[in-house]
């Protein structure tokens, strides 16, 4: 059991990890990437105090160097669910699970827009992890919204076990080989159904399916953590970065604007300190 | 008239200034020191992301370099009062005054403890500026609590015009020459009086005075800004770092713990963005 689990490797997650290391806590750090892709994309950053005129690439390198100098390790895993399991939290990542007393969400802002009604079908046909939930759809019909080449092995896995797999690739240069997979070059916009998911809708049509897998690096916070309070799609936090769920904290872009490196780094620092304070009170 | 006035030169003030410069705002930056003394005092900082293992001195130098590279100027002045003067704020600094549409308070945590009942006598005998209020005490008896050698010229000024000036020096190596100044080697702890100040109390005694001048770099926020809401001595702020007074924002240690560089830098960033948003709405 870890003291803290950090999810996400943007500036907020990096700052939280550095602080937990300094504070001597036993933590696990999970993210879909070693360092958030978005950090490296900024052309020129002028307002990160202490590092004038750095490119995003340089800042990413500098952060990575800082983490490595402290011997902090990140595990490249996509967390697909966080569950309150009585005085602790269980995090699902593929077929693995991890337990922690507190969680710091540094999941950034989704770059993949959620589908209409997506969240209301989570657990009733919508899933974010093929290896976790694929077995539920043996010999059934599924659709997969695949946002990145690196998830293609999950698509193949689903194509193997399902009766039929429709694939919506959201990127260029896809290579999906299974004869059981049918590529659909449309943008899904909505899901619908009754007690269970029945249809995936796109402009000009729809498909009847038993399940929809949405494979993306960042899952919307309220889909990731059941009951998490959000405001306008961002996690609602107090000044100490606690959320409405005791023991869960959030930092960085996922808590709202301004979407800035310094703001995220500051919040990672505060969230780490708040988690440590929470641990000292809730032994 | 400035768009923004920043008060204080710690990490929060530095971050706010850098952001206002990037955002193209017309601002004035006032502080009792070029770079906050406390920044340089930390022995080793491990948790400022991007700058692993820097000393406080190195971080102060790096911040100073960043500011200078952007051609940002700071004015070394002690602000002794911020007044709402109808749709704008007037800041008093010695005999000068400045006007700004918004104010960002980055005044840090007081290192000089307030005296008991000090704040209730502000404007009724307690003053923070000899050159501003000295004339009120011509041929009267005053006491001066002087916290730093650099304020000695204000002590001399008071000694010249008063009937009698008692001086409490709070540092080693004082050099106060006026024959009209009497050094008192005691620690004042309390003030008292009726409608106006009458006494300064210290352990084992008291002095009858007409006025008390407290000369220090950082004045408590609620003494600096009339009506500013505080909680446990720290400025009460919302998530966007606005205070209870529209147009006044706060960032850094003055808003409360954790007292951390990254937290202060993050808050300076957010406060600058919030001030700019406020300006765009309240034209």
Coordinates of C-alpha atoms in Angstrom, one line a residue:
Chain A
X1 CA 0.0 0.0 0.0
X2 CA 1.4 3.3 -1.1
X3 CA 1.0 6.6 0.9
X4 CA 0.2 8.5 -2.3
X5 CA -0.5 7.6 -5.9
X6 CA 0.1 10.4 -8.4
X7 CA -1.6 10.2 -11.8
X8 CA -0.2 12.3 -14.6
X9 CA 3.3 13.5 -15.7
X10 CA 2.7 17.2 -16.6
X11 CA 4.3 20.0 -14.5
X12 CA 1.8 19.4 -11.6
X13 CA 2.6 15.7 -11.4
X14 CA 6.3 16.4 -11.6
X15 CA 6.1 19.0 -8.8
X16 CA 4.0 16.7 -6.6
X17 CA 6.5 13.8 -7.1
X18 CA 9.5 15.9 -6.3
X19 CA 7.8 17.2 -3.1
X20 CA 6.7 13.7 -2.0
X21 CA 10.3 12.5 -2.5
X22 CA 11.7 15.4 -0.4
X23 CA 9.0 14.7 2.2
X24 CA 10.1 11.0 2.4
X25 CA 6.8 9.5 1.4
X26 CA 6.2 6.1 -0.2
X27 CA 4.4 6.9 -3.5
X28 CA 3.7 5.5 -6.9
X29 CA 3.6 7.6 -10.0
X30 CA 1.6 6.5 -13.0
X31 CA 1.1 8.2 -16.3
X32 CA 0.5 7.2 -19.9
X33 CA 3.8 8.9 -20.8
X34 CA 7.1 9.5 -19.2
X35 CA 6.7 13.2 -19.4
X36 CA 3.5 14.8 -20.6
X37 CA 3.5 15.3 -24.3
X38 CA 2.1 18.8 -24.0
X39 CA 5.0 20.1 -22.0
X40 CA 7.4 19.6 -24.9
X41 CA 5.0 21.3 -27.4
X42 CA 5.2 24.9 -26.3
X43 CA 7.4 27.0 -28.7
X44 CA 8.8 29.5 -26.2
X45 CA 8.0 30.0 -22.5
X46 CA 8.9 33.4 -21.0
X47 CA 7.1 33.2 -17.7
X48 CA 8.5 30.3 -15.8
X49 CA 10.5 32.1 -13.2
X50 CA 14.1 31.1 -13.1
X51 CA 14.2 29.7 -16.6
X52 CA 13.9 32.7 -19.0
X53 CA 13.2 32.0 -22.7
X54 CA 13.1 28.2 -22.7
X55 CA 11.4 26.1 -25.3
X56 CA 8.9 23.5 -24.2
X57 CA 11.4 20.8 -25.2
X58 CA 14.1 22.4 -23.0
X59 CA 11.7 22.7 -20.1
X60 CA 10.6 19.0 -20.5
X61 CA 14.3 18.0 -20.6
X62 CA 15.1 20.1 -17.5
X63 CA 12.1 18.6 -15.6
X64 CA 13.2 15.1 -16.6
X65 CA 16.7 15.8 -15.5
X66 CA 15.4 17.0 -12.1
X67 CA 13.4 13.9 -11.6
X68 CA 16.2 11.6 -12.6
X69 CA 18.7 13.4 -10.3
X70 CA 16.4 12.5 -7.4
X71 CA 16.0 8.9 -8.6
X72 CA 12.3 9.2 -9.0
X73 CA 10.7 6.6 -11.3
X74 CA 7.5 6.9 -13.3
X75 CA 5.5 3.9 -14.5
X76 CA 4.0 4.2 -17.9
X77 CA 0.5 2.9 -17.4
X78 CA -2.9 4.3 -18.3
X79 CA -5.1 4.4 -15.2
X80 CA -8.6 3.6 -16.2
X81 CA -10.4 3.8 -12.8
X82 CA -9.9 5.0 -9.2
X83 CA -12.2 3.3 -6.7
X84 CA -12.8 4.1 -3.0
X85 CA -12.3 0.7 -1.4
X86 CA -12.8 1.6 2.2
X87 CA -10.1 3.8 3.8
X88 CA -8.0 3.4 0.7
X89 CA -8.1 3.8 -3.0
X90 CA -7.7 1.1 -5.7
X91 CA -6.3 2.2 -9.0
X92 CA -6.8 0.0 -12.1
X93 CA -4.2 0.2 -14.9
X94 CA -4.7 -2.5 -17.5
X95 CA -4.7 -5.8 -15.7
X96 CA -2.8 -4.4 -12.8
X97 CA -4.1 -2.8 -9.7
X98 CA -2.4 -0.6 -7.1
X99 CA -3.5 0.6 -3.6
X100 CA -2.8 3.9 -2.1
X101 CA -4.1 5.9 0.9
X102 CA -4.3 9.1 -1.1
X103 CA -4.4 10.1 -4.7
X104 CA -3.2 13.2 -6.5
X105 CA -4.9 13.7 -9.9
X106 CA -2.7 15.6 -12.3
X107 CA -4.5 14.5 -15.4
X108 CA -4.4 17.7 -17.4
X109 CA -7.0 18.8 -19.8
X110 CA -8.4 16.2 -22.1
X111 CA -7.3 16.8 -25.7
X112 CA -9.9 14.2 -26.8
X113 CA -13.4 15.5 -26.4
X114 CA -15.8 13.2 -24.6
X115 CA -18.7 11.8 -26.6
X116 CA -22.2 13.0 -25.8
X117 CA -23.5 10.8 -22.9
X118 CA -20.2 8.9 -22.7
X119 CA -19.9 9.2 -18.9
X120 CA -23.4 8.0 -18.3
X121 CA -22.6 4.6 -19.9
X122 CA -19.3 4.0 -18.1
X123 CA -19.6 0.5 -16.7
X124 CA -22.7 -0.1 -18.9
X125 CA -21.0 -0.6 -22.2
X126 CA -18.4 2.1 -22.2
X127 CA -14.9 1.1 -21.2
X128 CA -11.4 2.6 -21.3
X129 CA -9.4 -0.6 -21.0
X130 CA -9.5 -3.5 -23.5
X131 CA -7.5 -5.9 -21.4
X132 CA -9.6 -5.3 -18.3
X133 CA -13.1 -5.5 -19.8
X134 CA -12.6 -7.2 -23.1
X135 CA -13.7 -10.6 -21.8
X136 CA -17.2 -9.2 -21.3
X137 CA -17.6 -9.0 -25.1
X138 CA -16.5 -12.4 -26.2
X139 CA -18.4 -13.2 -29.5
X140 CA -20.2 -9.8 -29.2
X141 CA -20.0 -6.7 -31.3
X142 CA -17.8 -3.8 -30.1
X143 CA -16.6 -0.5 -31.4
X144 CA -13.2 1.0 -30.5
X145 CA -12.3 4.7 -30.6
X146 CA -8.5 4.5 -30.8
X147 CA -6.7 7.9 -30.3
X148 CA -3.1 6.8 -30.6
X149 CA -1.0 4.1 -32.4
X150 CA 0.3 2.9 -29.1
X151 CA -3.1 1.5 -28.3
X152 CA -3.3 -0.7 -31.4
X153 CA -2.4 -3.9 -29.5
X154 CA -5.5 -3.4 -27.5
X155 CA -7.5 -3.1 -30.7
X156 CA -6.0 -6.3 -32.0
X157 CA -6.8 -8.0 -28.6
X158 CA -10.5 -7.0 -28.9
X159 CA -10.7 -8.0 -32.6
X160 CA -9.4 -11.5 -31.6
X161 CA -12.1 -12.2 -29.0
X162 CA -15.1 -10.3 -30.3
X163 CA -17.5 -11.4 -33.0
X164 CA -16.9 -8.1 -34.8
X165 CA -14.8 -5.0 -34.0
X166 CA -15.4 -1.6 -35.6
X167 CA -12.4 0.6 -35.3
X168 CA -12.5 4.4 -35.4
X169 CA -8.9 5.5 -35.7
X170 CA -8.4 9.1 -34.6
X171 CA -4.8 9.5 -36.1
X172 CA -2.9 9.1 -39.3
X173 CA -1.0 5.9 -40.3
X174 CA -3.0 3.3 -38.5
X175 CA -1.9 -0.4 -39.0
X176 CA -4.6 -2.7 -37.7
X177 CA -4.3 -6.1 -39.3
X178 CA -6.9 -8.4 -37.8
X179 CA -9.4 -9.6 -40.5
X180 CA -12.1 -9.2 -37.8
X181 CA -11.5 -5.5 -37.5
X182 CA -13.4 -3.1 -39.7
X183 CA -12.1 0.4 -40.1
X184 CA -14.7 3.2 -40.0
X185 CA -13.5 6.6 -41.1
X186 CA -16.0 8.6 -39.1
X187 CA -15.9 10.7 -36.0
X188 CA -18.1 9.3 -33.3
X189 CA -20.1 12.0 -31.5
X190 CA -22.5 10.3 -29.2
X191 CA -23.5 7.1 -27.6
X192 CA -27.1 5.9 -26.7
X193 CA -28.9 2.9 -25.3
X194 CA -31.2 1.8 -22.5
X195 CA -29.9 0.1 -19.4
X196 CA -26.9 -0.9 -21.5
X197 CA -25.1 0.8 -24.4
X198 CA -26.8 0.0 -27.8
X199 CA -25.5 2.5 -30.4
X200 CA -22.5 4.6 -31.4
X201 CA -23.5 7.6 -33.4
X202 CA -21.5 9.6 -36.0
X203 CA -22.4 12.2 -38.5
X204 CA -24.6 10.6 -41.1
X205 CA -25.0 7.2 -39.3
X206 CA -24.8 4.9 -36.4
X207 CA -23.7 1.4 -35.5
X208 CA -25.4 -1.2 -33.3
X209 CA -22.8 -2.4 -30.7
X210 CA -22.7 -4.2 -27.4
X211 CA -19.7 -2.2 -26.1
X212 CA -17.5 0.8 -26.9
X213 CA -13.9 1.0 -25.9
X214 CA -12.4 4.5 -25.8
X215 CA -8.6 4.2 -25.8
X216 CA -7.0 7.4 -24.8
X217 CA -4.2 8.6 -22.5
X218 CA -6.4 10.9 -20.4
X219 CA -9.8 10.0 -19.2
X220 CA -12.1 12.8 -18.0
X221 CA -11.8 13.1 -14.2
X222 CA -15.4 12.3 -13.5
X223 CA -15.3 9.1 -15.6
X224 CA -12.0 8.2 -13.9
X225 CA -13.3 8.7 -10.3
X226 CA -16.9 8.0 -9.6
X227 CA -18.6 10.8 -7.6
X228 CA -15.8 13.3 -8.2
X229 CA -17.3 16.8 -8.3
X230 CA -16.5 18.9 -11.3
X231 CA -17.3 22.4 -12.5
X232 CA -17.4 23.0 -16.2
X233 CA -15.4 19.8 -16.9
X234 CA -12.7 20.8 -14.4
X235 CA -12.2 19.2 -11.0
X236 CA -13.7 21.3 -8.2
X237 CA -11.0 21.9 -5.5
X238 CA -10.6 24.0 -2.4
X239 CA -7.6 26.2 -1.7
X240 CA -5.6 23.3 -0.3
X241 CA -6.5 21.3 -3.5
X242 CA -8.6 18.8 -1.8
X243 CA -11.6 17.6 -3.8
X244 CA -15.1 16.6 -2.6
X245 CA -13.7 13.1 -1.9
X246 CA -11.6 12.9 1.3
X247 CA -8.0 11.7 0.4
X248 CA -8.2 12.7 -3.3
X249 CA -6.4 15.9 -4.3
X250 CA -6.0 17.5 -7.8
X251 CA -3.4 19.8 -9.3
X252 CA -2.6 21.5 -12.6
X253 CA -4.7 22.1 -15.7
X254 CA -7.4 19.6 -14.5
X255 CA -8.4 22.1 -11.8
X256 CA -9.0 24.8 -14.3
X257 CA -7.4 27.9 -15.8
X258 CA -5.0 29.6 -16.1
X259 CA -3.3 26.8 -18.0
X260 CA 0.2 27.7 -17.1
X261 CA 3.4 25.8 -16.1
X262 CA 4.0 27.9 -13.0
X263 CA 0.4 27.5 -11.8
X264 CA 0.6 23.7 -12.3
X265 CA 3.9 23.5 -10.5
X266 CA 2.6 25.5 -7.6
X267 CA -0.5 23.4 -7.3
X268 CA 1.6 20.1 -7.4
X269 CA 3.6 21.5 -4.5
X270 CA 0.4 22.4 -2.5
X271 CA -1.4 19.1 -3.3
X272 CA 1.7 17.1 -2.1
X273 CA 1.8 19.0 1.1
X274 CA -2.0 18.7 1.6
X275 CA -1.8 14.9 1.0
X276 CA 1.0 14.6 3.6
X277 CA -1.0 16.6 6.1
X278 CA -4.0 14.3 5.4
X279 CA -1.9 11.2 6.0
X280 CA -0.6 12.6 9.3
X281 CA -4.2 13.2 10.5
X282 CA -5.8 10.0 9.1
X283 CA -3.4 7.3 10.3
Chain B
X1 CA -2.5 55.6 -13.6
X2 CA -1.1 52.1 -13.7
X3 CA -3.1 49.0 -14.6
X4 CA -1.6 47.0 -11.7
X5 CA 0.6 47.8 -8.7
X6 CA 2.5 44.8 -7.3
X7 CA 3.7 45.1 -3.7
X8 CA 6.6 42.8 -2.7
X9 CA 9.6 41.1 -4.3
X10 CA 9.5 37.5 -3.1
X11 CA 8.8 34.7 -5.6
X12 CA 5.1 35.6 -5.9
X13 CA 5.9 39.2 -6.8
X14 CA 8.5 38.2 -9.3
X15 CA 6.2 35.7 -11.0
X16 CA 3.4 38.3 -11.1
X17 CA 5.7 40.9 -12.6
X18 CA 7.0 38.5 -15.3
X19 CA 3.5 37.6 -16.3
X20 CA 2.2 41.2 -16.4
X21 CA 5.2 42.0 -18.6
X22 CA 4.4 39.1 -20.9
X23 CA 0.8 40.2 -21.0
X24 CA 1.7 43.7 -22.0
X25 CA 0.3 45.5 -18.9
X26 CA 1.4 48.9 -17.6
X27 CA 2.4 48.1 -14.0
X28 CA 4.4 49.5 -11.1
X29 CA 6.3 47.2 -8.8
X30 CA 7.1 48.4 -5.3
X31 CA 9.1 46.7 -2.5
X32 CA 11.2 47.5 0.4
X33 CA 14.0 45.5 -1.2
X34 CA 15.1 44.7 -4.8
X35 CA 14.7 41.0 -4.2
X36 CA 13.1 39.7 -1.0
X37 CA 15.7 39.0 1.7
X38 CA 14.2 35.7 2.6
X39 CA 14.7 34.2 -0.9
X40 CA 18.4 34.3 -0.5
X41 CA 18.4 32.8 3.0
X42 CA 17.4 29.2 2.2
X43 CA 20.4 26.9 2.4
X44 CA 19.3 24.3 -0.2
X45 CA 16.2 24.0 -2.3
X46 CA 15.4 20.7 -3.8
X47 CA 11.8 21.2 -4.8
X48 CA 11.7 24.0 -7.3
X49 CA 11.0 22.0 -10.5
X50 CA 13.6 22.7 -13.2
X51 CA 16.3 23.9 -10.8
X52 CA 17.5 20.9 -8.7
X53 CA 19.7 21.6 -5.7
X54 CA 20.0 25.3 -5.8
X55 CA 20.8 27.5 -2.8
X56 CA 18.6 30.4 -1.9
X57 CA 21.4 32.7 -3.1
X58 CA 21.5 31.0 -6.5
X59 CA 17.7 31.1 -6.9
X60 CA 17.6 34.8 -6.0
X61 CA 20.3 35.4 -8.6
X62 CA 18.4 33.4 -11.2
X63 CA 15.2 35.2 -10.5
X64 CA 17.0 38.6 -10.6
X65 CA 18.6 37.6 -13.9
X66 CA 15.2 36.6 -15.4
X67 CA 13.7 40.0 -14.4
X68 CA 16.6 42.0 -15.8
X69 CA 16.5 40.0 -19.0
X70 CA 13.0 41.2 -19.5
X71 CA 13.9 44.8 -18.5
X72 CA 11.5 44.8 -15.6
X73 CA 12.3 47.5 -13.0
X74 CA 11.5 47.4 -9.3
X75 CA 11.2 50.6 -7.1
X76 CA 12.6 50.2 -3.6
X77 CA 9.9 51.9 -1.6
X78 CA 8.0 50.8 1.5
X79 CA 4.3 51.0 0.9
X80 CA 2.6 52.1 4.1
X81 CA -1.0 52.3 3.0
X82 CA -3.4 51.2 0.2
X83 CA -6.6 53.2 -0.1
X84 CA -9.7 52.6 -2.2
X85 CA -10.2 56.0 -3.8
X86 CA -13.2 55.3 -6.0
X87 CA -12.6 52.9 -8.9
X88 CA -8.9 53.0 -8.3
X89 CA -6.4 52.5 -5.5
X90 CA -3.9 55.0 -4.1
X91 CA -0.7 53.6 -2.6
X92 CA 1.3 55.7 -0.2
X93 CA 5.1 55.2 -0.1
X94 CA 6.8 57.8 2.0
X95 CA 5.8 61.2 0.6
X96 CA 5.0 59.7 -2.8
X97 CA 1.8 58.3 -4.0
X98 CA 0.9 56.1 -6.9
X99 CA -2.5 55.2 -8.5
X100 CA -3.4 51.8 -9.9
X101 CA -6.6 50.1 -11.1
X102 CA -5.7 46.9 -9.4
X103 CA -3.3 45.8 -6.7
X104 CA -1.5 42.4 -6.2
X105 CA -0.3 42.0 -2.6
X106 CA 2.8 39.8 -2.4
X107 CA 3.9 41.0 1.0
X108 CA 5.0 37.7 2.5
X109 CA 4.8 36.7 6.1
X110 CA 5.7 39.3 8.6
X111 CA 9.0 38.6 10.4
X112 CA 8.3 41.4 12.9
X113 CA 5.5 40.4 15.2
X114 CA 2.7 43.0 15.6
X115 CA 2.2 44.5 19.0
X116 CA -0.9 43.8 21.0
X117 CA -3.7 46.2 19.8
X118 CA -1.3 47.8 17.3
X119 CA -3.9 47.6 14.4
X120 CA -6.7 49.2 16.4
X121 CA -4.6 52.3 16.9
X122 CA -3.5 52.7 13.2
X123 CA -4.5 56.3 12.3
X124 CA -5.0 57.1 16.0
X125 CA -1.4 57.3 17.1
X126 CA 0.2 54.3 15.4
X127 CA 2.0 55.1 12.1
X128 CA 4.3 53.3 9.7
X129 CA 5.8 56.3 8.0
X130 CA 7.8 59.1 9.7
X131 CA 8.0 61.4 6.7
X132 CA 4.2 61.0 6.0
X133 CA 2.8 61.5 9.5
X134 CA 5.7 63.1 11.5
X135 CA 4.3 66.6 11.2
X136 CA 1.4 65.6 13.4
X137 CA 3.8 65.2 16.3
X138 CA 5.7 68.5 16.3
X139 CA 6.7 69.3 19.8
X140 CA 5.0 66.2 21.1
X141 CA 6.4 62.9 22.5
X142 CA 6.8 59.9 20.2
X143 CA 8.3 56.4 20.4
X144 CA 9.8 54.7 17.4
X145 CA 10.2 50.9 17.0
X146 CA 13.0 50.7 14.4
X147 CA 13.6 47.3 12.9
X148 CA 16.4 48.0 10.5
X149 CA 19.4 50.4 10.2
X150 CA 18.0 51.6 6.9
X151 CA 15.2 53.4 8.7
X152 CA 17.5 55.4 10.9
X153 CA 17.1 58.6 8.8
X154 CA 13.4 58.4 9.7
X155 CA 14.2 58.2 13.3
X156 CA 16.5 61.3 13.0
X157 CA 13.7 63.1 11.2
X158 CA 11.3 62.4 14.1
X159 CA 13.8 63.4 16.7
X160 CA 14.3 66.7 15.0
X161 CA 10.7 67.8 15.1
X162 CA 9.4 66.1 18.2
X163 CA 9.8 67.4 21.8
X164 CA 11.1 63.9 22.7
X165 CA 11.7 60.7 20.8
X166 CA 12.1 57.3 22.5
X167 CA 13.8 54.8 20.2
X168 CA 13.5 51.0 20.5
X169 CA 16.2 49.6 18.2
X170 CA 15.4 46.0 17.2
X171 CA 18.9 45.3 15.7
X172 CA 22.5 45.4 16.6
X173 CA 24.9 48.3 15.8
X174 CA 22.4 51.2 15.8
X175 CA 23.8 54.7 15.2
X176 CA 21.3 57.3 16.2
X177 CA 22.9 60.6 16.9
X178 CA 20.2 63.2 17.7
X179 CA 20.5 64.5 21.3
X180 CA 16.7 64.5 21.3
X181 CA 16.5 60.7 20.9
X182 CA 16.6 58.4 23.9
X183 CA 17.4 54.8 23.3
X184 CA 15.3 52.3 25.2
X185 CA 16.6 48.8 25.3
X186 CA 13.3 47.0 25.8
X187 CA 10.9 45.0 23.6
X188 CA 7.6 46.8 23.2
X189 CA 4.7 44.3 23.4
X190 CA 1.6 46.3 23.5
X191 CA 0.0 49.7 23.0
X192 CA -3.0 51.2 24.8
X193 CA -5.0 54.4 25.1
X194 CA -8.5 55.8 24.7
X195 CA -9.6 57.6 21.6
X196 CA -5.9 58.1 20.8
X197 CA -2.8 56.3 21.7
X198 CA -1.5 57.0 25.2
X199 CA 1.1 54.3 26.1
X200 CA 3.6 51.9 24.8
X201 CA 4.1 48.9 27.1
X202 CA 7.2 46.7 27.5
X203 CA 8.1 44.1 30.0
X204 CA 8.6 45.9 33.4
X205 CA 7.3 49.2 32.3
X206 CA 5.6 51.7 30.0
X207 CA 6.0 55.1 28.4
X208 CA 3.5 57.9 27.9
X209 CA 3.6 58.9 24.3
X210 CA 1.5 60.8 21.8
X211 CA 2.5 58.6 18.9
X212 CA 4.3 55.4 18.0
X213 CA 6.1 54.9 14.7
X214 CA 6.7 51.3 13.7
X215 CA 9.4 51.3 11.0
X216 CA 9.5 47.9 9.2
X217 CA 9.6 46.6 5.7
X218 CA 6.5 44.5 5.8
X219 CA 3.3 45.8 7.4
X220 CA 0.6 43.3 8.2
X221 CA -1.9 43.1 5.4
X222 CA -4.9 44.3 7.4
X223 CA -3.0 47.3 8.6
X224 CA -1.8 48.0 5.1
X225 CA -5.3 47.8 3.5
X226 CA -8.3 48.9 5.5
X227 CA -11.1 46.3 5.4
X228 CA -9.0 43.5 4.0
X229 CA -10.3 40.1 5.2
X230 CA -7.8 37.9 6.9
X231 CA -7.9 34.4 8.4
X232 CA -5.3 33.7 11.1
X233 CA -3.2 36.6 10.1
X234 CA -3.1 35.5 6.4
X235 CA -5.1 37.2 3.6
X236 CA -8.3 35.3 2.8
X237 CA -8.4 34.6 -1.0
X238 CA -10.5 32.7 -3.4
X239 CA -9.2 30.1 -5.9
X240 CA -8.5 33.0 -8.4
X241 CA -6.6 34.8 -5.6
X242 CA -9.1 37.6 -5.4
X243 CA -9.6 39.1 -1.9
X244 CA -12.8 40.4 -0.4
X245 CA -12.0 43.8 -2.0
X246 CA -12.7 43.9 -5.7
X247 CA -9.5 44.7 -7.6
X248 CA -7.2 43.6 -4.9
X249 CA -5.5 40.2 -5.3
X250 CA -2.9 38.4 -3.1
X251 CA -0.2 35.8 -3.8
X252 CA 2.5 33.9 -2.0
X253 CA 3.2 33.4 1.7
X254 CA 0.8 36.2 2.7
X255 CA -2.1 34.0 1.6
X256 CA -1.0 31.1 3.9
X257 CA 0.8 27.8 4.0
X258 CA 2.6 25.9 2.5
X259 CA 5.4 28.5 2.6
X260 CA 7.1 27.3 -0.6
X261 CA 8.8 28.9 -3.6
X262 CA 6.8 26.9 -6.2
X263 CA 3.5 27.7 -4.5
X264 CA 4.3 31.4 -4.4
X265 CA 5.4 31.4 -8.0
X266 CA 2.2 29.6 -9.0
X267 CA 0.1 32.1 -7.1
X268 CA 1.9 35.1 -8.6
X269 CA 1.1 33.7 -12.1
X270 CA -2.6 33.1 -11.2
X271 CA -3.0 36.5 -9.5
X272 CA -1.5 38.3 -12.6
X273 CA -3.9 36.5 -14.9
X274 CA -6.9 37.2 -12.6
X275 CA -5.9 41.0 -12.4
X276 CA -5.8 41.1 -16.2
X277 CA -9.1 39.4 -16.5
X278 CA -10.5 41.9 -13.9
X279 CA -9.2 44.8 -16.0
X280 CA -10.8 43.4 -19.2
X281 CA -14.2 43.2 -17.5
X282 CA -14.0 46.5 -15.5
X283 CA -12.9 49.0 -18.1

